[in-house]
XYZ file of C-alpha atoms in Angstrom:
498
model
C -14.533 0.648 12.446
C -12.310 -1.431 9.750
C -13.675 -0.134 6.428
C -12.428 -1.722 3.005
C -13.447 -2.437 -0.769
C -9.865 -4.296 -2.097
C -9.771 -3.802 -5.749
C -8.622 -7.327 -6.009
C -9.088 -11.057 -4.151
C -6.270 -11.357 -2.018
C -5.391 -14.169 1.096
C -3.043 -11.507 2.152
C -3.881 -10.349 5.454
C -5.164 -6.461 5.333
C -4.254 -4.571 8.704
C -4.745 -1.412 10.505
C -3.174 -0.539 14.030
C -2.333 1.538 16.550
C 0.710 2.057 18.842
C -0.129 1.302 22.259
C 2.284 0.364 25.080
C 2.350 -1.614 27.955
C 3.474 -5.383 29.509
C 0.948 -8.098 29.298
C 0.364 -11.732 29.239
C 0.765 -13.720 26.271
C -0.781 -16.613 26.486
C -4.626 -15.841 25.247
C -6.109 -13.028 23.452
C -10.040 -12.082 22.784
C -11.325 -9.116 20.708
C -14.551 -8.063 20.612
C -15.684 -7.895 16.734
C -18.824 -7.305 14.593
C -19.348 -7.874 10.905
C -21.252 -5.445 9.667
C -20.766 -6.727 6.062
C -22.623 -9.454 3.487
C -19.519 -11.443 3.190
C -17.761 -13.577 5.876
C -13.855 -12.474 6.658
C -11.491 -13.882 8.422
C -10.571 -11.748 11.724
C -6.754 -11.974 13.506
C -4.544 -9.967 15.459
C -0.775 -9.053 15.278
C 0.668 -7.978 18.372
C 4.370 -5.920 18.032
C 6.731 -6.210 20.756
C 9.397 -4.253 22.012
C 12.000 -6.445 20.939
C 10.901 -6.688 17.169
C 9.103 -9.733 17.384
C 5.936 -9.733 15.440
C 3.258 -12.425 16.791
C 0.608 -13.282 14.305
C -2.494 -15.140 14.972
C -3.966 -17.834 12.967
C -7.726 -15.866 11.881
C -11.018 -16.535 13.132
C -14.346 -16.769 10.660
C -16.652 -14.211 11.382
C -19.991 -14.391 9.510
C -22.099 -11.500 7.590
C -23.593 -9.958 10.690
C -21.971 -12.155 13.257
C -21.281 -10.071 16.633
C -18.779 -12.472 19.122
C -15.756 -12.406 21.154
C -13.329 -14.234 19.213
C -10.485 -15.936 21.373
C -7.441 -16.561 20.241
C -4.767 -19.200 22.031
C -1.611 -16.876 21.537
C 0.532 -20.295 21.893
C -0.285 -21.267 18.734
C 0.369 -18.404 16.768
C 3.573 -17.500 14.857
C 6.262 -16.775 16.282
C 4.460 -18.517 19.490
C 5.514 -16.922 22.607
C 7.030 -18.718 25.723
C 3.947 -20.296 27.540
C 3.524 -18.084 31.226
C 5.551 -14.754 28.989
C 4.779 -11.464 29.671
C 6.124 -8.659 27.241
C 6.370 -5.024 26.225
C 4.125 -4.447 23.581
C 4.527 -1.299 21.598
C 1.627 -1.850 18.771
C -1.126 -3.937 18.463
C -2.872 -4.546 14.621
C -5.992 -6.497 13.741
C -5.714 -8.150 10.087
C -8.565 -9.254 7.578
C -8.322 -12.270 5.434
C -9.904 -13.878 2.691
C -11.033 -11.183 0.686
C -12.407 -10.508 -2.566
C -12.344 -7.876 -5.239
C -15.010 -5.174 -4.782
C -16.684 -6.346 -1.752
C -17.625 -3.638 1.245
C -16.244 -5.392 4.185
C -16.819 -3.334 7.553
C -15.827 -4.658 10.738
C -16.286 -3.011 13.953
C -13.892 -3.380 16.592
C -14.020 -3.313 20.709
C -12.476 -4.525 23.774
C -8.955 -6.785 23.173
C -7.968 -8.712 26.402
C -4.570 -10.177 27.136
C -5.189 -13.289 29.857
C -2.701 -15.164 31.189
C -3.407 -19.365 31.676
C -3.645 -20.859 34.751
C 0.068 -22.432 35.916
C -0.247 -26.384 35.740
C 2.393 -28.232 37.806
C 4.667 -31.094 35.815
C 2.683 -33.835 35.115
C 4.095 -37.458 34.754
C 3.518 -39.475 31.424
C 5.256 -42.379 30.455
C 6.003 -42.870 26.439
C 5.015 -45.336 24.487
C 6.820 -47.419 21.625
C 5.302 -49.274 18.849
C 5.825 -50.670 15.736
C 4.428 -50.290 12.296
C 4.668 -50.710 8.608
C 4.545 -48.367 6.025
C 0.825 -47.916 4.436
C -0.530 -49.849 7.584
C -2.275 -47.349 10.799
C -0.834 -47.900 13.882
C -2.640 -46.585 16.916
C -0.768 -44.653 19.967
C -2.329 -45.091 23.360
C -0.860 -43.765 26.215
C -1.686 -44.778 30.505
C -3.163 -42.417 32.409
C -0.673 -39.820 33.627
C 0.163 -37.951 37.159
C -0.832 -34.531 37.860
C -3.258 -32.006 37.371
C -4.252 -30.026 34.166
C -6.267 -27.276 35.682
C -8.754 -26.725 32.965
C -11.005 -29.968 31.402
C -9.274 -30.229 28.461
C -5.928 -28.890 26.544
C -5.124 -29.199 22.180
C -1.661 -31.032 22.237
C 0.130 -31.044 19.045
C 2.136 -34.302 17.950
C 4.909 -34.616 15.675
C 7.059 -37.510 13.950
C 10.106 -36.420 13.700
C 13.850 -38.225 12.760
C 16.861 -36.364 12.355
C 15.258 -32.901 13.602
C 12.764 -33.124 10.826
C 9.110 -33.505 10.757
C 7.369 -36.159 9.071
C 4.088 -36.725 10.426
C 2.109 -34.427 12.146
C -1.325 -34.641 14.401
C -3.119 -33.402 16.907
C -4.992 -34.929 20.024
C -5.945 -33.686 23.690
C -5.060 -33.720 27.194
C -8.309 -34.664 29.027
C -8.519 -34.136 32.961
C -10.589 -36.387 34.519
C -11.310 -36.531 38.878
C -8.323 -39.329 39.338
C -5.933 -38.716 36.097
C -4.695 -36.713 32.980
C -5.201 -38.841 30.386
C -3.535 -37.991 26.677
C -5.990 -38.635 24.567
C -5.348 -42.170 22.115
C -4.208 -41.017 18.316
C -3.960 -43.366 14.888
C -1.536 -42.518 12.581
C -0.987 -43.751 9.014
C 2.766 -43.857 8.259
C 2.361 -43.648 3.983
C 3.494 -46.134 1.765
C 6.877 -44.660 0.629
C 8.099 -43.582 4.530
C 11.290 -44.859 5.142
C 12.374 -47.379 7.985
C 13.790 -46.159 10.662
C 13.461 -44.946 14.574
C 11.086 -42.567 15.079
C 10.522 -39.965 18.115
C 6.513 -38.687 19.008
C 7.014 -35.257 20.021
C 4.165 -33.725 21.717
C 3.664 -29.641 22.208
C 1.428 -29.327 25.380
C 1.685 -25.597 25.687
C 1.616 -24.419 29.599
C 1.489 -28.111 30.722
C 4.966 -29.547 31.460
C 5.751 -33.052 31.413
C 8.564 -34.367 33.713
C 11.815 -35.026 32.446
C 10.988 -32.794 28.861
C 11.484 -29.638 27.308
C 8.777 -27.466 27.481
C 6.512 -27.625 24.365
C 8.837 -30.461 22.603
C 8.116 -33.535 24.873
C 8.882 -36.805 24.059
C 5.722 -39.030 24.732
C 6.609 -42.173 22.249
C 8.463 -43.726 19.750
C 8.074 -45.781 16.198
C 9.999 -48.163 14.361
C 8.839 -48.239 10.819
C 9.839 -50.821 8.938
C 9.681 -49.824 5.004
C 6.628 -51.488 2.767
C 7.871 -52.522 -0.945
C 7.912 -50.086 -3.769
C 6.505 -50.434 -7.220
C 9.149 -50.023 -10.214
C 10.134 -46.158 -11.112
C 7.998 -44.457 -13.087
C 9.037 -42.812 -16.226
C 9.291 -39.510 -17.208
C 10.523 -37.037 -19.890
C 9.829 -34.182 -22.122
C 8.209 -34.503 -25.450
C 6.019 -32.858 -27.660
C 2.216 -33.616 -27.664
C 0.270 -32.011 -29.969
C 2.808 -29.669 -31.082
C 3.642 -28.090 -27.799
C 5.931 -29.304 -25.225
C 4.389 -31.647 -22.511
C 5.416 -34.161 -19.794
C 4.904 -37.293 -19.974
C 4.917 -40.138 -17.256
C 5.029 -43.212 -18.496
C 4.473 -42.921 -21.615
C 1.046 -40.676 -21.462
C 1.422 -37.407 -21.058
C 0.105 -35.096 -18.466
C -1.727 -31.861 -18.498
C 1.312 -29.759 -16.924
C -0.948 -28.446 -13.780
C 0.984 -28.704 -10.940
C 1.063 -27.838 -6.791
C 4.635 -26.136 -6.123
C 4.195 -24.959 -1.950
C 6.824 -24.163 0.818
C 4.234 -24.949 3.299
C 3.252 -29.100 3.449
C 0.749 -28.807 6.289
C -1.919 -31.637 5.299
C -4.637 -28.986 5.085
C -3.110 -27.736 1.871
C -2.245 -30.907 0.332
C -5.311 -32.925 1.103
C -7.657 -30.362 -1.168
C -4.807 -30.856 -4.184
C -5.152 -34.319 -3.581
C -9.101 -34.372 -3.613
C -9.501 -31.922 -6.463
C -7.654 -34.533 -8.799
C -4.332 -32.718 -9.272
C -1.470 -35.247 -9.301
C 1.863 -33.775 -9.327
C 3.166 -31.989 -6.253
C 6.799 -29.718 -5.814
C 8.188 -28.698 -2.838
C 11.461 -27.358 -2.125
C 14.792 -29.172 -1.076
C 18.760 -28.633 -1.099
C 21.922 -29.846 -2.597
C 24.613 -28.210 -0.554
C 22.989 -25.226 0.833
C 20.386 -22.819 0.770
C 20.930 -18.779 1.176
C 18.019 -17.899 2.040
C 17.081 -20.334 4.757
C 14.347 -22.458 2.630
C 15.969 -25.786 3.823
C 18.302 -27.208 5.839
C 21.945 -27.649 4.045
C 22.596 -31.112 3.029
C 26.393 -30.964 2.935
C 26.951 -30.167 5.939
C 31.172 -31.000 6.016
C 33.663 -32.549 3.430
C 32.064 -36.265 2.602
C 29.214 -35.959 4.399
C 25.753 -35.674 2.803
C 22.451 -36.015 4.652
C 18.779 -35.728 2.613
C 16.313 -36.430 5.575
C 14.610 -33.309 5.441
C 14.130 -34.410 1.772
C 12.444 -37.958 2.643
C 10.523 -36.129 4.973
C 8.995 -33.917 2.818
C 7.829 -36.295 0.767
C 6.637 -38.398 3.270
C 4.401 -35.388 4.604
C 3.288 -34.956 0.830
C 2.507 -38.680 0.567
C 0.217 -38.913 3.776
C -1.829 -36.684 2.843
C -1.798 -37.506 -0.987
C -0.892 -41.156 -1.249
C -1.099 -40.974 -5.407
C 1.003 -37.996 -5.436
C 3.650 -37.498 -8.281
C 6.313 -35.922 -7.153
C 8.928 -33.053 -9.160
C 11.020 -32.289 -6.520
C 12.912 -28.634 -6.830
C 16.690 -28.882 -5.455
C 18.417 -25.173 -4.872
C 22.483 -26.077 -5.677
C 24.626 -23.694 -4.015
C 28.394 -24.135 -1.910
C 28.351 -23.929 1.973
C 30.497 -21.132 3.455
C 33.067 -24.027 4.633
C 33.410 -25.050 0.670
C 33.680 -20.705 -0.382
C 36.610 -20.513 2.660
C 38.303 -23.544 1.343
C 38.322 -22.255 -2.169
C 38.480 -18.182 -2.403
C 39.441 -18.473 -5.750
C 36.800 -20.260 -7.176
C 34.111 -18.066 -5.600
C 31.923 -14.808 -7.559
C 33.866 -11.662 -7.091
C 31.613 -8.291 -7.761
C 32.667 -4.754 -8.672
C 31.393 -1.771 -8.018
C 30.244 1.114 -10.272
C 33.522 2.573 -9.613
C 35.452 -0.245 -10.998
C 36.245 -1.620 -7.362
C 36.457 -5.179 -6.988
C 35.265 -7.123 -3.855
C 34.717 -10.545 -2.309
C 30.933 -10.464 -3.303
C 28.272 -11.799 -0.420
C 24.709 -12.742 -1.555
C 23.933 -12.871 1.951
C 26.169 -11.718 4.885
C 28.405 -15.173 5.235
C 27.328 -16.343 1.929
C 30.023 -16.042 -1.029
C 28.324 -17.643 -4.278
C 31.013 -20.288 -5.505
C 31.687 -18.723 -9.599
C 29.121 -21.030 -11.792
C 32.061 -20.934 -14.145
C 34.575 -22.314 -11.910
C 34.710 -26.183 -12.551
C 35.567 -27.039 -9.349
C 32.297 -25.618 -8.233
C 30.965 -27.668 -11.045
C 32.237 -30.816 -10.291
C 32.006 -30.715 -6.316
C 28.298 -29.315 -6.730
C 27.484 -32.115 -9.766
C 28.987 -34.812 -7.069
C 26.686 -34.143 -4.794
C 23.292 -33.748 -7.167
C 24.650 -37.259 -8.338
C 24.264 -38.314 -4.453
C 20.941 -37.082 -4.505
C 19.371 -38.531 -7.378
C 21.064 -41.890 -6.470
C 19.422 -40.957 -3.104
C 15.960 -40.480 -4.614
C 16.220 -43.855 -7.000
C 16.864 -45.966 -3.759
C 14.208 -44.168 -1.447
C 11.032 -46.059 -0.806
C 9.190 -42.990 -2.068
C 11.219 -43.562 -5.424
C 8.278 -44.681 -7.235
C 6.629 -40.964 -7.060
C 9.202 -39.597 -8.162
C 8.713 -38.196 -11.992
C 11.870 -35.757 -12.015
C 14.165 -33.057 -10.469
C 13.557 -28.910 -11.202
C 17.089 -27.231 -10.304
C 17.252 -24.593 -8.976
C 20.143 -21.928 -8.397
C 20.431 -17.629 -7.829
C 18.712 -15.082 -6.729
C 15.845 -15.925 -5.801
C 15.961 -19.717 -6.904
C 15.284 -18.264 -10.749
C 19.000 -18.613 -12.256
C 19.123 -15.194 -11.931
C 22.903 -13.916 -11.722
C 24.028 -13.063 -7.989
C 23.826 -9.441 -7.785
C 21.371 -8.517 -10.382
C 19.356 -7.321 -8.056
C 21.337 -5.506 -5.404
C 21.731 -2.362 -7.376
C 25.396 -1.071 -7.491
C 27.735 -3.956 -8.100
C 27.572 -6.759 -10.888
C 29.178 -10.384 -11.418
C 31.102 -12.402 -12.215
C 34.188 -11.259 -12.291
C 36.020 -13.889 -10.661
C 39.113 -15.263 -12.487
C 37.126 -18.363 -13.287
C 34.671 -16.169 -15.059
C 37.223 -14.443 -17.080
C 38.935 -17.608 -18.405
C 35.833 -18.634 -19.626
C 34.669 -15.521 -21.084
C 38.100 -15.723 -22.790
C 37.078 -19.194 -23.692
C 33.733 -18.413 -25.311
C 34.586 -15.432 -27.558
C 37.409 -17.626 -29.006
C 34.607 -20.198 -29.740
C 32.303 -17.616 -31.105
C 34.796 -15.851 -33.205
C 36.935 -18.347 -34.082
C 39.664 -16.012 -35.134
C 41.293 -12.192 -33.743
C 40.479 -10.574 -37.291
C 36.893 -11.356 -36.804
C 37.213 -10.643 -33.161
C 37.962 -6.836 -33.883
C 35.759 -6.375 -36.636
C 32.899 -7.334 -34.331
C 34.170 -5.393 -31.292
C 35.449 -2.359 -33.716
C 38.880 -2.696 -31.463
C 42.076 -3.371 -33.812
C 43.965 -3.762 -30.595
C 41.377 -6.672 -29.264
C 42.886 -10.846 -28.780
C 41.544 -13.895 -27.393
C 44.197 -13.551 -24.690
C 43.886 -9.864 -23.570
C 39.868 -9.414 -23.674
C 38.280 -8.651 -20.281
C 34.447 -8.223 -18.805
C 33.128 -4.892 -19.554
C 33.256 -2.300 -16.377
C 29.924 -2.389 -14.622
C 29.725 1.319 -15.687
C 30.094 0.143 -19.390
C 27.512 -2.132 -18.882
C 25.090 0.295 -17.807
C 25.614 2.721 -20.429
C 22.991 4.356 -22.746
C 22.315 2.646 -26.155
C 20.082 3.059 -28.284
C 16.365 3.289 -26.001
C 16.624 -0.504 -24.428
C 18.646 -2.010 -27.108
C 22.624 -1.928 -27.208
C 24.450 -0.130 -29.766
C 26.198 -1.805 -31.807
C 29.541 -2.569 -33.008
C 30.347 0.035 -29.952
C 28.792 -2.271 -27.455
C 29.709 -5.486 -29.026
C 31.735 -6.839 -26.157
C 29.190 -5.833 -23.588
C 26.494 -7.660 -25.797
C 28.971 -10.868 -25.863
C 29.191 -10.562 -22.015
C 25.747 -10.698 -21.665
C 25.030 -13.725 -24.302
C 28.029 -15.391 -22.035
C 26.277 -15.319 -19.122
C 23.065 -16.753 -20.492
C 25.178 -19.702 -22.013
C 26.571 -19.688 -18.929
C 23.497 -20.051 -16.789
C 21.907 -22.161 -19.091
């Protein structure tokens, strides 16, 4: 029995488990479950495997009082196995989702069978290729194809992809009839704003192989889209509206809600969309990304390349053809750029006073945001991308650009929250620490007044030590004049994020 009262709402899965070990198919799952609740919940299962990998289910409604065997098609789950894979499990979990603040949810729990699908020999399709315009449907119909599926009918996935990235998804079926396979026939409505170009239709059969394709990323057609005219650019900017700070597109100004998501499925978007919210965000790069949110954009000297960025918004646009779009860019330097140029990259030190080539991530040295050379290179290539964005066809949804840099994509300095070492210390960093004291103090007299330091100059001052920095004040406040300079540190790396 699963027993729970959450003290708050949550979409977070809740889980309980048990290690259990033993090899087993991966293809299908089914648990025997019974609400014995008020409230429906959502009902999945996480199966650990020897070799780390954690394989999630997508959850399956079960009504107040419901009793069923749910199934669950392990191939579409997350990470999705190989289709025909067996594998050492070592713990099995079921989760609960969708639930709310101070509801009794009890579930009981029985049976969990592993089945494996029945093998289906390669079956022969030939792909298609049409054409279509942007904001027009286009319809994909495929002849009947050689083989046998072994079971009536099988979910295929379809994707649009160009350049590795997705822009279009769907979904259709592989029907078995007594003579043929057919692949069921699927519209699709490029959106006004997609950009021309050659695309691929890849489809994900699962088990089913088709001749001549990878497994689970066959190639069953192609589009050529040719772009549909744009209306002008809108215009944006920030102004005040009744006293407060507001956005305002052209010329009105807008109520500030807005969608910001990672994940652009169409099932998320769609209710935005319907629910009257306008503006959408999602996530893109200029340079490269640390912590793997999107694909790095400059990839070698000279060479730039924003697909994944059109085809983001053109997955945003299908499903919400009004959207408004304030797209987030993370800047950072790839590792070729922080090889190329050591000396322009963060250096950290320890608590000890040790310096060292700091990583954010292992491979990933932060250029120094006070190096100019990271400046200009990174400023080149965010003035690619917004001349990128004012020539795309999606250009007319787009009201602005949010960037973003740091830990975390918040501006927050690398190494802020690694505990033990602090930046910048890089000689960059330094010069311009130099730089801004002489600006704020104007003169060496005033300099060592404010720092209590007779012996203090323009020229000589340094960082404070990382143990200096960390040492008591007064409660959460510095002390000062004793820890002036460590109080001008900080305010120059706040004028230096900002």
């Amino acid at each position: 029995m699963f027993e729970a009262v959450p003290n708050r709402s949550t979409d977070l899965p809740l889980s309980i488990g048990t290690d259990w070990t033993g090899k087993v198919p991966l293809d299908r799952l089914s648990l025997e479950a019974e609400n014995r609740g008020d409230r429906d919940v959502g009902v999945g299962a996480i199966v650990v495997l020897d070799d780390e990998r954690r394989i999630a289910t997508s959850p399956r409604r079960l009504a107040p009082r419901q009793r069923a065997v749910l199934n669950y098609d392990m191939l579409d789950a997350e990470p999705a196995p190989t289709p025909g894979e067996t594998a050492a499990v070592r713990r099995i979990e079921v989760a609960l989702r969708g639930l709310r603040a101070g509801v009794s949810y009890r579930v009981s729990l029985g049976n969990l069978t592993f089945r494996r699908l029945p093998a289906v020999g390669p079956i022969k399709l030939e792909p298609v290729a049409v054409s279509a315009r942007a904001g027009t449907p286009v319809r994909l119909e495929w002849p009947g194809a050689k083989g046998e599926l072994g079971e009536s009918e099988i979910d295929v996935g379809l994707k649009v992809e160009h350049g590795g990235h997705v822009f279009l998804e769907t979904s259709t079926q592989m029907v078995a009839s007594k003579r043929e396979v057919r692949l069921e026939p699927v519209d699709l409505s490029p959106p006004q704003g997609m950009p021309g170009g050659e695309y691929d239709v890849l489809a994900d059969t699962r088990q089913v192989a088709i001749v001549g394709h990878p497994r689970r990323r066959a190639r069953v057609g192609s589009i050529r889209v040719e772009e549909s005219p744009r209306e002008r650019l809108l215009r944006a900017h920030i102004g005040r509206h009744r006293g407060a700070p507001a956005i305002f597109v052209d010329d009105q100004p807008y109520h500030g809600l807005m969608y910001m998501t990672y994940n652009l499925a169409e099932r998320y978007v769609r209710p935005m969309a319907e629910a009257g919210l306008e503006m959408v965000s999602f996530d893109t790069v200029c340079g490269f990304h640390p912590y793997g949110l999107g694909a790095t954009t400059w990839p070698e000297p000279g060479v730039v390349d924003f697909t994944e960025c059109d085809a983001m918004a053109t997955r945003v646009l299908a499903a919400h053809p009004h959207a408004k779009l304030l797209i987030r860019t993370y800047i950072a330097c790839p590792s070729w750029w922080a090889e190329a140029n050591p000396d322009e990259c963060m250096v950290g030190m320890t608590a000890q006073g040790e310096r060292i080539e700091y990583e954010e991530k292992p491979g990933f040295r932060p250029g120094s945001w006070a190096s100019r050379k990271w400046r200009r290179d990174l400023g080149e290539i965010l003035r690619r991308f917004v001349g990128h964005l004012r020539g795309a066809p999606y250009g007319d949804h787009v009201v602005g650009l949010m960037i973003t840099a740091g830990v975390t994509e918040e501006w927050m300095m690398f190494g802020s929250n690694t505990g033990g070492v602090l930046t910048d210390y890089s000689l960059p960093a330094q010069a311009a620490f130099r730089a801004w004291i002489r600006d704020r103090y104007g003169s060496e007299d005033r300099l060592r007044v404010a720092w209590n330091d007779p012996e203090a100059t323009f020229e000589g001052a340094k960082p404070p030590l990382p143990n200096e920095v960390a040492s008591p004040g007064r409660g959460d406040f510095l002390e000062l004049p004793r820890q002036a300079r460590v109080a001008d540190w900080w305010l120059f790396l706040s004028d230096l994020t900002a």
